[in-house]
mmCIF file of C-alpha atoms in Angstrom:
data_model
loop_
_atom_site.group_PDB
_atom_site.id
_atom_site.type_symbol
_atom_site.label_atom_id
_atom_site.label_comp_id
_atom_site.label_asym_id
_atom_site.label_seq_id
_atom_site.Cartn_x
_atom_site.Cartn_y
_atom_site.Cartn_z
ATOM 1 C CA MET A 1 -19.171 -12.321 -16.339
ATOM 2 C CA ALA A 2 -16.535 -10.377 -18.261
ATOM 3 C CA ARG A 3 -16.539 -7.653 -15.625
ATOM 4 C CA THR A 4 -16.060 -10.198 -12.822
ATOM 5 C CA TYR A 5 -13.266 -11.889 -14.734
ATOM 6 C CA GLY A 6 -11.568 -8.522 -15.209
ATOM 7 C CA ARG A 7 -11.739 -7.748 -11.503
ATOM 8 C CA LEU A 8 -10.220 -11.129 -10.692
ATOM 9 C CA LEU A 9 -7.362 -10.557 -13.142
ATOM 10 C CA GLY A 10 -6.781 -7.126 -11.667
ATOM 11 C CA ALA A 11 -6.615 -8.588 -8.176
ATOM 12 C CA VAL A 12 -4.123 -11.203 -9.354
ATOM 13 C CA LEU A 13 -1.885 -8.567 -10.956
ATOM 14 C CA SER A 14 -2.045 -6.386 -7.837
ATOM 15 C CA VAL A 15 -1.140 -9.266 -5.509
ATOM 16 C CA ALA A 16 1.650 -10.380 -7.850
ATOM 17 C CA LYS A 17 3.076 -6.865 -7.864
ATOM 18 C CA ARG A 18 3.116 -6.733 -4.063
ATOM 19 C CA CYS A 19 4.785 -10.146 -3.957
ATOM 20 C CA GLY A 20 7.590 -8.947 -6.220
ATOM 21 C CA ALA A 21 6.617 -10.894 -9.348
ATOM 22 C CA GLY A 22 8.300 -8.179 -11.430
ATOM 23 C CA ARG A 23 11.594 -9.920 -10.691
ATOM 24 C CA LEU A 24 10.596 -12.649 -13.174
ATOM 25 C CA GLY A 25 11.802 -10.382 -15.977
ATOM 26 C CA GLY A 26 11.439 -6.965 -17.544
ATOM 27 C CA GLY A 27 8.788 -5.851 -19.978
ATOM 28 C CA PRO A 28 5.906 -8.264 -20.557
ATOM 29 C CA ALA A 29 7.694 -11.415 -19.340
ATOM 30 C CA ALA A 30 6.683 -11.260 -15.687
ATOM 31 C CA THR A 31 3.076 -10.372 -16.460
ATOM 32 C CA ALA A 32 2.788 -13.200 -18.985
ATOM 33 C CA GLY A 33 4.270 -15.668 -16.512
ATOM 34 C CA VAL A 34 1.840 -14.667 -13.775
ATOM 35 C CA LEU A 35 -1.203 -14.839 -16.049
ATOM 36 C CA VAL A 36 -0.250 -18.274 -17.416
ATOM 37 C CA SER A 37 0.365 -19.627 -13.908
ATOM 38 C CA VAL A 38 -2.937 -18.382 -12.546
ATOM 39 C CA HIS A 39 -5.007 -19.704 -15.429
ATOM 40 C CA LEU A 40 -3.350 -23.128 -15.237
ATOM 41 C CA LEU A 41 -3.627 -23.165 -11.468
ATOM 42 C CA ALA A 42 -7.394 -23.007 -11.732
ATOM 43 C CA VAL A 43 -7.207 -26.448 -13.396
ATOM 44 C CA THR A 44 -4.132 -28.105 -11.895
ATOM 45 C CA MET A 45 -4.684 -27.143 -8.244
ATOM 46 C CA TRP A 46 -7.087 -30.068 -7.929
ATOM 47 C CA PHE A 47 -4.084 -32.377 -8.331
ATOM 48 C CA GLY A 48 -2.599 -31.087 -5.108
ATOM 49 C CA PRO A 49 0.976 -29.888 -4.601
ATOM 50 C CA LEU A 50 2.129 -31.433 -7.876
ATOM 51 C CA GLY A 51 -0.464 -29.450 -9.796
ATOM 52 C CA ILE A 52 0.545 -26.217 -8.083
ATOM 53 C CA VAL A 53 4.202 -26.834 -8.912
ATOM 54 C CA ALA A 54 3.267 -27.588 -12.532
ATOM 55 C CA ALA A 55 1.364 -24.306 -12.847
ATOM 56 C CA LEU A 56 4.212 -22.306 -11.331
ATOM 57 C CA GLY A 57 6.700 -24.051 -13.593
ATOM 58 C CA ALA A 58 4.607 -23.271 -16.654
ATOM 59 C CA GLY A 59 4.566 -19.637 -15.607
ATOM 60 C CA LEU A 60 8.348 -19.510 -15.314
ATOM 61 C CA VAL A 61 8.750 -21.160 -18.708
ATOM 62 C CA SER A 62 6.272 -18.722 -20.272
ATOM 63 C CA ALA A 63 8.132 -15.776 -18.786
ATOM 64 C CA ALA A 64 11.413 -17.075 -20.216
ATOM 65 C CA VAL A 65 9.888 -17.566 -23.675
ATOM 66 C CA VAL A 66 8.326 -14.106 -23.720
ATOM 67 C CA ARG A 67 11.585 -12.557 -22.519
ATOM 68 C CA ARG A 68 13.413 -14.066 -25.498
ATOM 69 C CA ARG A 69 10.841 -13.707 -28.249
ATOM 70 C CA VAL A 70 8.782 -10.606 -27.530
ATOM 71 C CA ARG A 71 10.318 -7.253 -28.358
ATOM 72 C CA TYR A 72 9.615 -4.317 -26.091
ATOM 73 C CA ARG A 73 10.873 -0.830 -25.321
ATOM 74 C CA GLY A 74 9.862 2.508 -23.884
ATOM 75 C CA LEU A 75 8.677 5.497 -25.882
ATOM 76 C CA THR A 76 11.293 7.194 -28.034
ATOM 77 C CA GLU A 77 11.796 10.939 -27.692
ATOM 78 C CA VAL A 78 9.809 11.578 -30.879
ATOM 79 C CA GLU A 79 6.989 9.265 -29.787
ATOM 80 C CA ARG A 80 6.851 10.949 -26.403
ATOM 81 C CA ARG A 81 6.647 14.411 -27.955
ATOM 82 C CA THR A 82 3.767 13.163 -30.096
ATOM 83 C CA ALA A 83 2.021 11.771 -27.019
ATOM 84 C CA GLU A 84 2.528 15.050 -25.174
ATOM 85 C CA GLU A 85 0.489 16.813 -27.866
ATOM 86 C CA VAL A 86 -2.470 14.959 -26.377
ATOM 87 C CA PHE A 87 -1.588 14.214 -22.761
ATOM 88 C CA GLY A 88 0.792 17.032 -21.886
ATOM 89 C CA THR A 89 3.986 16.363 -19.930
ATOM 90 C CA ALA A 90 2.506 13.411 -18.042
ATOM 91 C CA SER A 91 4.892 11.514 -15.762
ATOM 92 C CA TRP A 92 3.059 8.226 -16.381
ATOM 93 C CA LEU A 93 4.459 8.186 -19.922
ATOM 94 C CA ASP A 94 7.723 7.043 -18.281
ATOM 95 C CA ASP A 95 5.949 3.801 -17.346
ATOM 96 C CA VAL A 96 4.656 2.961 -20.823
ATOM 97 C CA VAL A 97 6.227 -0.092 -22.452
ATOM 98 C CA LEU A 98 5.516 -0.790 -26.131
ATOM 99 C CA THR A 99 5.598 -4.436 -27.266
ATOM 100 C CA ASP A 100 5.022 -6.366 -30.486
ATOM 101 C CA LEU A 101 2.437 -8.621 -28.868
ATOM 102 C CA ALA A 102 -1.069 -8.626 -30.349
ATOM 103 C CA GLY A 103 -4.411 -9.945 -29.222
ATOM 104 C CA ARG A 104 -7.177 -11.781 -31.005
ATOM 105 C CA GLY A 105 -7.314 -10.888 -34.673
ATOM 106 C CA ARG A 106 -3.897 -9.215 -34.331
ATOM 107 C CA ARG A 107 -5.510 -6.322 -32.536
ATOM 108 C CA ALA A 108 -3.552 -4.024 -30.242
ATOM 109 C CA PHE A 109 -4.386 -4.019 -26.538
ATOM 110 C CA THR A 110 -3.171 -2.410 -23.326
ATOM 111 C CA LEU A 111 -3.006 -3.760 -19.787
ATOM 112 C CA PRO A 112 -1.295 -3.064 -16.458
ATOM 113 C CA ALA A 113 1.873 -5.038 -15.719
ATOM 114 C CA VAL A 114 2.941 -6.693 -12.463
ATOM 115 C CA ASP A 115 5.968 -4.404 -12.172
ATOM 116 C CA GLY A 116 3.814 -1.261 -12.063
ATOM 117 C CA ARG A 117 4.328 -0.320 -15.678
ATOM 118 C CA ILE A 118 1.777 -0.308 -18.511
ATOM 119 C CA LEU A 119 2.042 -2.592 -21.545
ATOM 120 C CA CYS A 120 0.834 -1.116 -24.832
ATOM 121 C CA ASN A 121 0.872 -4.112 -27.145
ATOM 122 C CA LEU A 122 0.901 -2.789 -30.703
ATOM 123 C CA GLY A 123 1.452 -5.920 -32.764
ATOM 124 C CA THR A 124 2.769 -5.099 -36.237
ATOM 125 C CA ALA A 125 2.715 -1.357 -35.478
ATOM 126 C CA PHE A 126 5.507 -1.831 -32.930
ATOM 127 C CA ASP A 127 8.293 -1.059 -35.424
ATOM 128 C CA ALA A 128 6.807 2.244 -36.571
ATOM 129 C CA PRO A 129 4.047 3.568 -34.267
ATOM 130 C CA LEU A 130 4.344 6.982 -35.912
ATOM 131 C CA GLY A 131 4.268 5.589 -39.436
ATOM 132 C CA THR A 132 1.408 5.457 -41.890
ATOM 133 C CA GLY A 133 -1.716 4.059 -40.272
ATOM 134 C CA THR A 134 -3.961 1.316 -41.598
ATOM 135 C CA GLY A 135 -7.486 0.003 -41.221
ATOM 136 C CA ALA A 136 -9.490 1.685 -38.477
ATOM 137 C CA TYR A 137 -6.536 3.965 -37.641
ATOM 138 C CA PRO A 138 -5.461 5.462 -40.979
ATOM 139 C CA ALA A 139 -3.579 8.493 -39.642
ATOM 140 C CA PRO A 140 0.056 8.304 -38.500
ATOM 141 C CA ALA A 141 0.312 7.589 -34.748
ATOM 142 C CA GLN A 142 -3.464 7.248 -34.414
ATOM 143 C CA LEU A 143 -3.283 3.676 -33.079
ATOM 144 C CA LEU A 144 -0.545 4.655 -30.620
ATOM 145 C CA ILE A 145 -2.691 7.488 -29.277
ATOM 146 C CA HIS A 146 -5.683 5.157 -28.958
ATOM 147 C CA GLU A 147 -3.691 2.709 -26.840
ATOM 148 C CA LEU A 148 -2.144 5.506 -24.777
ATOM 149 C CA VAL A 149 -5.666 6.617 -23.864
ATOM 150 C CA HIS A 150 -6.104 3.160 -22.346
ATOM 151 C CA ALA A 151 -2.823 3.701 -20.483
ATOM 152 C CA TRP A 152 -4.260 6.953 -19.128
ATOM 153 C CA GLN A 153 -7.411 5.108 -18.108
ATOM 154 C CA ILE A 154 -5.265 2.664 -16.127
ATOM 155 C CA THR A 155 -3.606 5.517 -14.237
ATOM 156 C CA ALA A 156 -7.009 7.116 -13.572
ATOM 157 C CA ALA A 157 -8.664 3.899 -12.331
ATOM 158 C CA THR A 158 -8.862 3.148 -8.639
ATOM 159 C CA SER A 159 -7.248 -0.248 -9.277
ATOM 160 C CA PRO A 160 -6.109 -2.498 -12.143
ATOM 161 C CA GLY A 161 -9.250 -4.535 -11.577
ATOM 162 C CA GLU A 162 -11.502 -1.549 -12.205
ATOM 163 C CA PHE A 163 -9.905 -0.872 -15.584
ATOM 164 C CA LEU A 164 -9.815 -4.533 -16.632
ATOM 165 C CA ALA A 165 -13.455 -5.030 -15.612
ATOM 166 C CA ASP A 166 -14.540 -2.123 -17.800
ATOM 167 C CA ALA A 167 -12.249 -3.093 -20.688
ATOM 168 C CA LEU A 168 -13.302 -6.751 -20.773
ATOM 169 C CA ALA A 169 -16.978 -5.838 -20.460
ATOM 170 C CA ASP A 170 -16.523 -3.524 -23.439
ATOM 171 C CA GLN A 171 -14.902 -6.310 -25.451
ATOM 172 C CA ALA A 172 -17.666 -8.745 -24.510
ATOM 173 C CA ARG A 173 -20.248 -6.287 -25.829
ATOM 174 C CA TYR A 174 -18.176 -5.912 -28.999
ATOM 175 C CA GLU A 175 -18.099 -9.686 -29.528
ATOM 176 C CA LEU A 176 -21.885 -9.722 -29.112
ATOM 177 C CA GLY A 177 -22.271 -7.196 -31.917
ATOM 178 C CA GLU A 178 -22.424 -3.840 -30.132
ATOM 179 C CA ASP A 179 -20.491 -0.961 -31.685
ATOM 180 C CA VAL A 180 -18.477 0.008 -28.611
ATOM 181 C CA TYR A 181 -16.192 2.226 -30.693
ATOM 182 C CA GLY A 182 -18.930 4.223 -32.393
ATOM 183 C CA MET A 183 -19.628 7.957 -32.305
ATOM 184 C CA HIS A 184 -22.911 8.116 -34.173
ATOM 185 C CA ASP A 185 -24.945 10.683 -32.312
ATOM 186 C CA ALA A 186 -24.702 14.080 -30.689
ATOM 187 C CA ASP A 187 -24.495 12.564 -27.221
ATOM 188 C CA ALA A 188 -21.567 10.285 -28.082
ATOM 189 C CA THR A 189 -19.005 12.524 -26.407
ATOM 190 C CA HIS A 190 -20.789 12.371 -23.072
ATOM 191 C CA ARG A 191 -21.401 8.652 -23.373
ATOM 192 C CA ALA A 192 -17.698 8.152 -24.143
ATOM 193 C CA LEU A 193 -16.782 9.310 -20.663
ATOM 194 C CA ARG A 194 -19.405 7.202 -18.958
ATOM 195 C CA ARG A 195 -17.896 4.508 -16.793
ATOM 196 C CA GLY A 196 -17.187 1.387 -18.806
ATOM 197 C CA ASP A 197 -17.054 3.009 -22.248
ATOM 198 C CA VAL A 198 -13.283 2.686 -22.486
ATOM 199 C CA GLU A 199 -13.193 2.097 -26.238
ATOM 200 C CA ARG A 200 -15.542 4.941 -27.129
ATOM 201 C CA HIS A 201 -13.467 7.259 -24.950
ATOM 202 C CA ALA A 202 -10.271 6.227 -26.756
ATOM 203 C CA THR A 203 -12.010 6.648 -30.119
ATOM 204 C CA VAL A 204 -13.066 10.201 -29.267
ATOM 205 C CA VAL A 205 -9.422 11.050 -28.596
ATOM 206 C CA ASP A 206 -7.780 9.242 -31.510
ATOM 207 C CA ARG A 207 -10.242 10.766 -34.002
ATOM 208 C CA TRP A 208 -9.616 14.240 -32.566
ATOM 209 C CA PHE A 209 -5.895 13.592 -32.946
ATOM 210 C CA ALA A 210 -6.335 12.512 -36.571
ATOM 211 C CA GLY A 211 -8.833 15.245 -37.473
ATOM 212 C CA GLN A 212 -11.620 12.787 -38.239
ATOM 213 C CA SER A 213 -14.090 14.306 -35.772
ATOM 214 C CA SER A 214 -13.411 17.958 -36.540
ATOM 215 C CA PRO A 215 -15.805 19.847 -38.864
ATOM 216 C CA THR A 216 -12.705 21.316 -40.547
ATOM 217 C CA ARG A 217 -10.907 17.928 -40.667
ATOM 218 C CA ARG A 218 -8.030 19.627 -38.862
ATOM 219 C CA PRO A 219 -5.856 17.292 -36.741
ATOM 220 C CA ARG A 220 -5.775 18.307 -33.068
ATOM 221 C CA ASP A 221 -8.274 21.053 -33.818
ATOM 222 C CA PRO A 222 -8.238 23.593 -30.925
ATOM 223 C CA ASN A 223 -11.859 24.439 -31.778
ATOM 224 C CA SER A 224 -13.036 20.836 -31.790
ATOM 225 C CA PRO A 225 -16.323 20.062 -30.016
ATOM 226 C CA TYR A 226 -14.386 17.338 -28.195
ATOM 227 C CA LEU A 227 -11.757 19.666 -26.720
ATOM 228 C CA HIS A 228 -13.170 19.370 -23.208
ATOM 229 C CA GLU A 229 -12.524 15.625 -23.246
ATOM 230 C CA ILE A 230 -8.934 16.191 -24.402
ATOM 231 C CA GLU A 231 -8.281 18.722 -21.656
ATOM 232 C CA GLN A 232 -9.370 16.162 -19.075
ATOM 233 C CA LEU A 233 -6.530 13.910 -20.234
ATOM 234 C CA ARG A 234 -4.040 16.600 -19.284
ATOM 235 C CA SER A 235 -5.254 16.875 -15.706
ATOM 236 C CA PRO A 236 -2.757 15.630 -13.080
ATOM 237 C CA ARG A 237 -3.401 12.041 -12.085
ATOM 238 C CA ARG A 238 -2.075 10.078 -9.134
ATOM 239 C CA ARG A 239 -0.650 6.640 -9.917
ATOM 240 C CA ARG A 240 -2.541 3.969 -8.014
#
């Protein structure tokens, strides 16, 4: 069910992009407006034209609210140089937009936007993505790198729907108690790159970046057993 829902959301975002929904506002505003409209439309469309107008109006209002209240920006020069330590001089980094939005439990999340860019929603880490980490991401910039792996996954996917299907299926498994972030066995690296394991893949990379998966505890260890997975991130990718 989560995978189907993700594919539907991806289709909506793709259609909205082709219809020029990005004109609703920069950053996350247009994407928020489209998502609110579509979810309300599923309920209000049964009321006929009035319901459709109500859903569209709610989307416009949501876009205006997000435009005023949500902070967003591109990567700074220092943040980009940090990202390039992992991803190389990737052109898709130009399309990354950081925001102070957060998901359930104030968790960071990443998704494609209707204007063709990629929203990395960092929550409280927005003000200092390179600062001291906390919780599951204790190293400086570790959370940023984790979310940028998801941005890379979006550029590598055949469509927004493919990424969102995998990401939402992963989160559904997490809510049901599965450790989708874990690296507990020798085969974890290979499983991380299996289709659908978006969180385990991002964990492999962020722990390599922080030195948590290296036998020497060396950040960005060039002799890490996970180096092959990092090199794949630096391969040229075509934006879909």
